[in-house]
Short mmCIF file of N, CA and C in Angstrom, two decimals:
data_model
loop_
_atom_site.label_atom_id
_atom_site.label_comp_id
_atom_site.label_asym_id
_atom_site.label_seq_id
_atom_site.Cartn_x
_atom_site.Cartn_y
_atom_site.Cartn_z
N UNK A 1 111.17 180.47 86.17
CA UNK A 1 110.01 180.04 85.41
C UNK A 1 110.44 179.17 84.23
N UNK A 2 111.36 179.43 83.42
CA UNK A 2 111.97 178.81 82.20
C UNK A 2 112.72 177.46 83.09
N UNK A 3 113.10 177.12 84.39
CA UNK A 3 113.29 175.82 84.57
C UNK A 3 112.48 174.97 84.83
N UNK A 4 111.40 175.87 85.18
CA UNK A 4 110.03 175.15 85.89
C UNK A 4 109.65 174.71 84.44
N UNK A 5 109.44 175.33 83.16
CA UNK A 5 108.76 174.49 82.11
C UNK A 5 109.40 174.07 81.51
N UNK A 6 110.98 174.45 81.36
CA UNK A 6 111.45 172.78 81.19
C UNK A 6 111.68 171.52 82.03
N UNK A 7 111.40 171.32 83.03
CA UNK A 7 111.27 170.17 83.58
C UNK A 7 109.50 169.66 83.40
N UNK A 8 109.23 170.60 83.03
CA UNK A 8 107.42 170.01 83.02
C UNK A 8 107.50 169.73 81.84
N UNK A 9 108.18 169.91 80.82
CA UNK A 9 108.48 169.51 79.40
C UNK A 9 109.45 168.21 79.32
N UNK A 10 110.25 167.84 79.97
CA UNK A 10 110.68 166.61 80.18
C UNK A 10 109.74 165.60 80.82
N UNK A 11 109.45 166.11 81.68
CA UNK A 11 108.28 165.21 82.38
C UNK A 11 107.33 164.66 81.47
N UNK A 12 106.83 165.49 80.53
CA UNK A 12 105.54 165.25 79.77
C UNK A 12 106.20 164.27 78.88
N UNK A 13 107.51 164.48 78.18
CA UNK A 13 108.10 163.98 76.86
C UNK A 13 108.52 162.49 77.59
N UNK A 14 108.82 162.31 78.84
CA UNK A 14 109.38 160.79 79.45
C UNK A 14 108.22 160.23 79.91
N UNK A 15 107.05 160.87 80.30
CA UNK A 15 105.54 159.64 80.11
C UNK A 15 105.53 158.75 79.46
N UNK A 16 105.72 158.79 78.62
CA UNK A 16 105.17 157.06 77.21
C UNK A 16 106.54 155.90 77.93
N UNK A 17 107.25 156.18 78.56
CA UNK A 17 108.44 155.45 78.65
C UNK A 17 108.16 154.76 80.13
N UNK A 18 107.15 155.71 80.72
CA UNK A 18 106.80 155.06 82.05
C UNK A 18 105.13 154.30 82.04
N UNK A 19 104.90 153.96 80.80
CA UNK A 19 103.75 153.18 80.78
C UNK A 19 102.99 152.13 81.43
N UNK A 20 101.64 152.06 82.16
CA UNK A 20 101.44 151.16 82.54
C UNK A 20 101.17 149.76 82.07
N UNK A 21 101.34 148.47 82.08
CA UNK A 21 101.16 147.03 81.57
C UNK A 21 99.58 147.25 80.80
N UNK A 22 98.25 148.00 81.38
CA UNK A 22 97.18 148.25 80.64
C UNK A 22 97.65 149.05 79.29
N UNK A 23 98.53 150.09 79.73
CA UNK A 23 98.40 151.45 78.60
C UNK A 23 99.25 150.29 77.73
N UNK A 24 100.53 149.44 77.48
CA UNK A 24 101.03 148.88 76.39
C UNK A 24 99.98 147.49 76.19
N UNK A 25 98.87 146.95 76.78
CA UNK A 25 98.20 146.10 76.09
C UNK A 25 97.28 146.93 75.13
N UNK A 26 97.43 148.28 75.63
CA UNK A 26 96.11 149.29 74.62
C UNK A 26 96.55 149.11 73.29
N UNK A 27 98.06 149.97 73.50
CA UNK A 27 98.94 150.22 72.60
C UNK A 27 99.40 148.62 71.30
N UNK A 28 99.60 147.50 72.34
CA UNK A 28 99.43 146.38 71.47
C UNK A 28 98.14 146.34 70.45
N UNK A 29 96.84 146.34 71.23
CA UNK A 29 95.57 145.63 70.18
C UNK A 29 95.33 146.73 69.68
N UNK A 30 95.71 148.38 69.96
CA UNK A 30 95.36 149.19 68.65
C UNK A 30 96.42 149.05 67.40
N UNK A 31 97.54 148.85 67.55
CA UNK A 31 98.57 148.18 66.61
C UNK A 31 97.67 147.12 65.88
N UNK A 32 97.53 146.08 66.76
CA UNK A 32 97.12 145.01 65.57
C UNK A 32 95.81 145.07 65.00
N UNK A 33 95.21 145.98 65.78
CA UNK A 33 93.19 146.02 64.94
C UNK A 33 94.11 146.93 63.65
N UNK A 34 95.00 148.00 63.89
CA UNK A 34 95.46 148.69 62.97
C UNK A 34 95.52 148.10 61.43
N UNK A 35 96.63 147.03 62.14
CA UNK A 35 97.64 145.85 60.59
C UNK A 35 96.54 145.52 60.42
N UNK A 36 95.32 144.79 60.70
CA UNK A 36 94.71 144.25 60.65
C UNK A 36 93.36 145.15 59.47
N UNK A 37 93.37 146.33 59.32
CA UNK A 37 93.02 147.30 59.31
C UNK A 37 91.47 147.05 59.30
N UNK A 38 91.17 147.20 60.62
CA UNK A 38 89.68 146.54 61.33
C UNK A 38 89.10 147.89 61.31
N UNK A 39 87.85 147.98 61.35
CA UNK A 39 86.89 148.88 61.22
C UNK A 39 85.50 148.65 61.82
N UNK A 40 84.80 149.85 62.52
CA UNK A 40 83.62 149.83 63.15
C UNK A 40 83.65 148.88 64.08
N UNK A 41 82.12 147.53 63.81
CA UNK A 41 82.33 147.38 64.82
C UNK A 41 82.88 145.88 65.04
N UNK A 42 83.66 145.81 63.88
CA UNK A 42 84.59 144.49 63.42
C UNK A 42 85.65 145.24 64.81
N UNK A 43 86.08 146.23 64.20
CA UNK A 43 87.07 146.63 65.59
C UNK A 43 87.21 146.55 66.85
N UNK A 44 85.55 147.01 67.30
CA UNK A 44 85.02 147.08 68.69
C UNK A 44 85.57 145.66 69.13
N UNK A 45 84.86 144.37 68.47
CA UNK A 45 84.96 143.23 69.00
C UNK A 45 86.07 142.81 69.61
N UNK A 46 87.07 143.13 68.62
CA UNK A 46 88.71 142.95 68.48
C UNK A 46 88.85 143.39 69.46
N UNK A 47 88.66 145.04 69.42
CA UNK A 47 89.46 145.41 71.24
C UNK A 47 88.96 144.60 72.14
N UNK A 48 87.73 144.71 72.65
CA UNK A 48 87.28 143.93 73.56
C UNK A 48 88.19 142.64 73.94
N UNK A 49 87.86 141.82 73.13
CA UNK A 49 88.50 140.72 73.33
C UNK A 49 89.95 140.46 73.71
N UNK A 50 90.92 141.37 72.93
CA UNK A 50 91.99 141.79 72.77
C UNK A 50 92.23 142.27 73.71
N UNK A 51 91.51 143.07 74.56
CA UNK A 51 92.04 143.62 76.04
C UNK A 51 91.37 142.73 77.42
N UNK A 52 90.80 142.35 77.20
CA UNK A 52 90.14 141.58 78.01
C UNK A 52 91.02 140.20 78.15
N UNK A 53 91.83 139.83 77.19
CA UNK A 53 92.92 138.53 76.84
C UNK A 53 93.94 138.48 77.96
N UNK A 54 94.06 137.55 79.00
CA UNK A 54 95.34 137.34 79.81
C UNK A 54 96.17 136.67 78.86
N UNK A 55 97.72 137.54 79.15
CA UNK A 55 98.48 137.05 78.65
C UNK A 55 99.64 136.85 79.58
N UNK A 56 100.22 135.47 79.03
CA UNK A 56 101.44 135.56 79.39
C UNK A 56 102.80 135.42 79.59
N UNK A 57 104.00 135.43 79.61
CA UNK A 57 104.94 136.30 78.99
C UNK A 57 105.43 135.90 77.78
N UNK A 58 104.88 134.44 77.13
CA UNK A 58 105.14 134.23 75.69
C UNK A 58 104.13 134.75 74.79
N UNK A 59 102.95 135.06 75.15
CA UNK A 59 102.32 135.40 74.63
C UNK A 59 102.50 137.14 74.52
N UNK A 60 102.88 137.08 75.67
CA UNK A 60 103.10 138.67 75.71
C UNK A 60 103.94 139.48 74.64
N UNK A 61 105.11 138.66 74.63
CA UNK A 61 106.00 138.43 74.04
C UNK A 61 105.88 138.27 72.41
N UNK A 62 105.05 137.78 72.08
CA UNK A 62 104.06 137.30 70.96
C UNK A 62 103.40 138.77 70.23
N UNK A 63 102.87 139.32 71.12
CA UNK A 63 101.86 140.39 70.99
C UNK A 63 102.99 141.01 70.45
N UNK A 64 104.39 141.90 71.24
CA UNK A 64 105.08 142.70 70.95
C UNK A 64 105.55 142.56 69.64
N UNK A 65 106.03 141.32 69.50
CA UNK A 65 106.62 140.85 67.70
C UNK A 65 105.51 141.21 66.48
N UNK A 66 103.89 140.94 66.80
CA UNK A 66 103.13 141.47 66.18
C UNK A 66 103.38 143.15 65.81
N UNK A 67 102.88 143.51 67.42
CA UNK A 67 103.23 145.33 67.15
C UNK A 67 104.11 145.69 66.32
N UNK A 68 105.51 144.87 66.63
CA UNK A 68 106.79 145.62 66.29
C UNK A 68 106.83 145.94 65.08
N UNK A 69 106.29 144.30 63.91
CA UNK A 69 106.23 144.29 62.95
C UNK A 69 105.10 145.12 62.15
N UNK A 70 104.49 145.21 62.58
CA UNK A 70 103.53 146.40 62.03
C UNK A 70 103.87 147.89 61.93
N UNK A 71 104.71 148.27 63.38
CA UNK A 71 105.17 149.38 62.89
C UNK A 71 106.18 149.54 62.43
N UNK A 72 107.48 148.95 61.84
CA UNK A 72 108.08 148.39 60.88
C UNK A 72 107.84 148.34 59.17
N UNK A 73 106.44 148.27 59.41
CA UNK A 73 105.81 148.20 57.68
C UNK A 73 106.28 149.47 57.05
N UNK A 74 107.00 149.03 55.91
CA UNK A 74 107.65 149.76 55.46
C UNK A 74 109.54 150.16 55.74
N UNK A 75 109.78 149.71 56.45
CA UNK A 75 110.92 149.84 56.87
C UNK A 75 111.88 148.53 55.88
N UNK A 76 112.84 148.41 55.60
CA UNK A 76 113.71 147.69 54.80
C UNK A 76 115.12 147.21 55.29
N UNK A 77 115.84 146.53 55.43
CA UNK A 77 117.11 146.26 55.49
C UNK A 77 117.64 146.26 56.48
N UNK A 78 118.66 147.19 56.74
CA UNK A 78 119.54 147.49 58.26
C UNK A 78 118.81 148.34 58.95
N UNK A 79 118.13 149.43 58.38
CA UNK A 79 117.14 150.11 59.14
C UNK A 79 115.66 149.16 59.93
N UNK A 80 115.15 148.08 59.14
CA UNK A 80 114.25 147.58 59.76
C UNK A 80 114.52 146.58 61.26
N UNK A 81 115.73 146.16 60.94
CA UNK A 81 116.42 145.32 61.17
C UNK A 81 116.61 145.79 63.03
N UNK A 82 117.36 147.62 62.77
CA UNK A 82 117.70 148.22 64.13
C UNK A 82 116.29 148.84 64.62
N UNK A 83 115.42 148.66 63.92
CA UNK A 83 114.10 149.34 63.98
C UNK A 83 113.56 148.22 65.07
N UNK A 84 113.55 147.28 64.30
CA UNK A 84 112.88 145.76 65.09
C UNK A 84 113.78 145.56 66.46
N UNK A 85 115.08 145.38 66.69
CA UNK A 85 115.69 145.36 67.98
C UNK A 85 115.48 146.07 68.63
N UNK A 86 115.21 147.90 68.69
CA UNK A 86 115.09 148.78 69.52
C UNK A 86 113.68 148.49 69.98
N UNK A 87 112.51 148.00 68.85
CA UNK A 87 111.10 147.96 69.55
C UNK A 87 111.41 146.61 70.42
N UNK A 88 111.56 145.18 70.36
CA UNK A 88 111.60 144.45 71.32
C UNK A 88 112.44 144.42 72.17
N UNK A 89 113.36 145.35 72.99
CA UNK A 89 113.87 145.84 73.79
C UNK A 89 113.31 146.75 74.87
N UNK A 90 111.92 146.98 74.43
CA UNK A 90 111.16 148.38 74.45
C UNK A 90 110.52 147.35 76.17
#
């Protein structure tokens, strides 16, 4: 029983890593309505549009440098620095 829930505990914890191309465009335009710090239904619009947006792979590419840097805010120096390479690697 204790191997059975740790492998269902790995399983659960390695999800986000097996994301689908929808779940990281989610993950992109809630990042940037975030930075952006959009509200109601200033927000709504944003997603919409924002997910509804073909992108592609410079743009895509584009999007991620947005994210990255947003969640970065706050980060400084050599830490932001390995912070920023590990997210566009991602």
């Amino acid at each position: 029983m204790k191997a059975f829930l740790l492998s269902l505990s790995l399983c659960v914890l390695a999800a986000p890593a097996l994301a689908t191309p929808q779940q990281e465009k989610m993950k992109t335009c809630n990042a940037d309505a975030k930075a952006k710090e959009l509200k109601g239904d200033e927000r709504k619009a944003f997603m919409k549009e924002c997910l509804s947006a073909k992108t592609d792979g410079r743009a895509a590419q584009q999007e991620k440098m947005k994210t990255c840097n947003a969640e970065a805010k706050g980060k400084t120096g050599d830490e932001r620095k390995a912070f920023m390479k590990e997210c566009l690697a991602k």
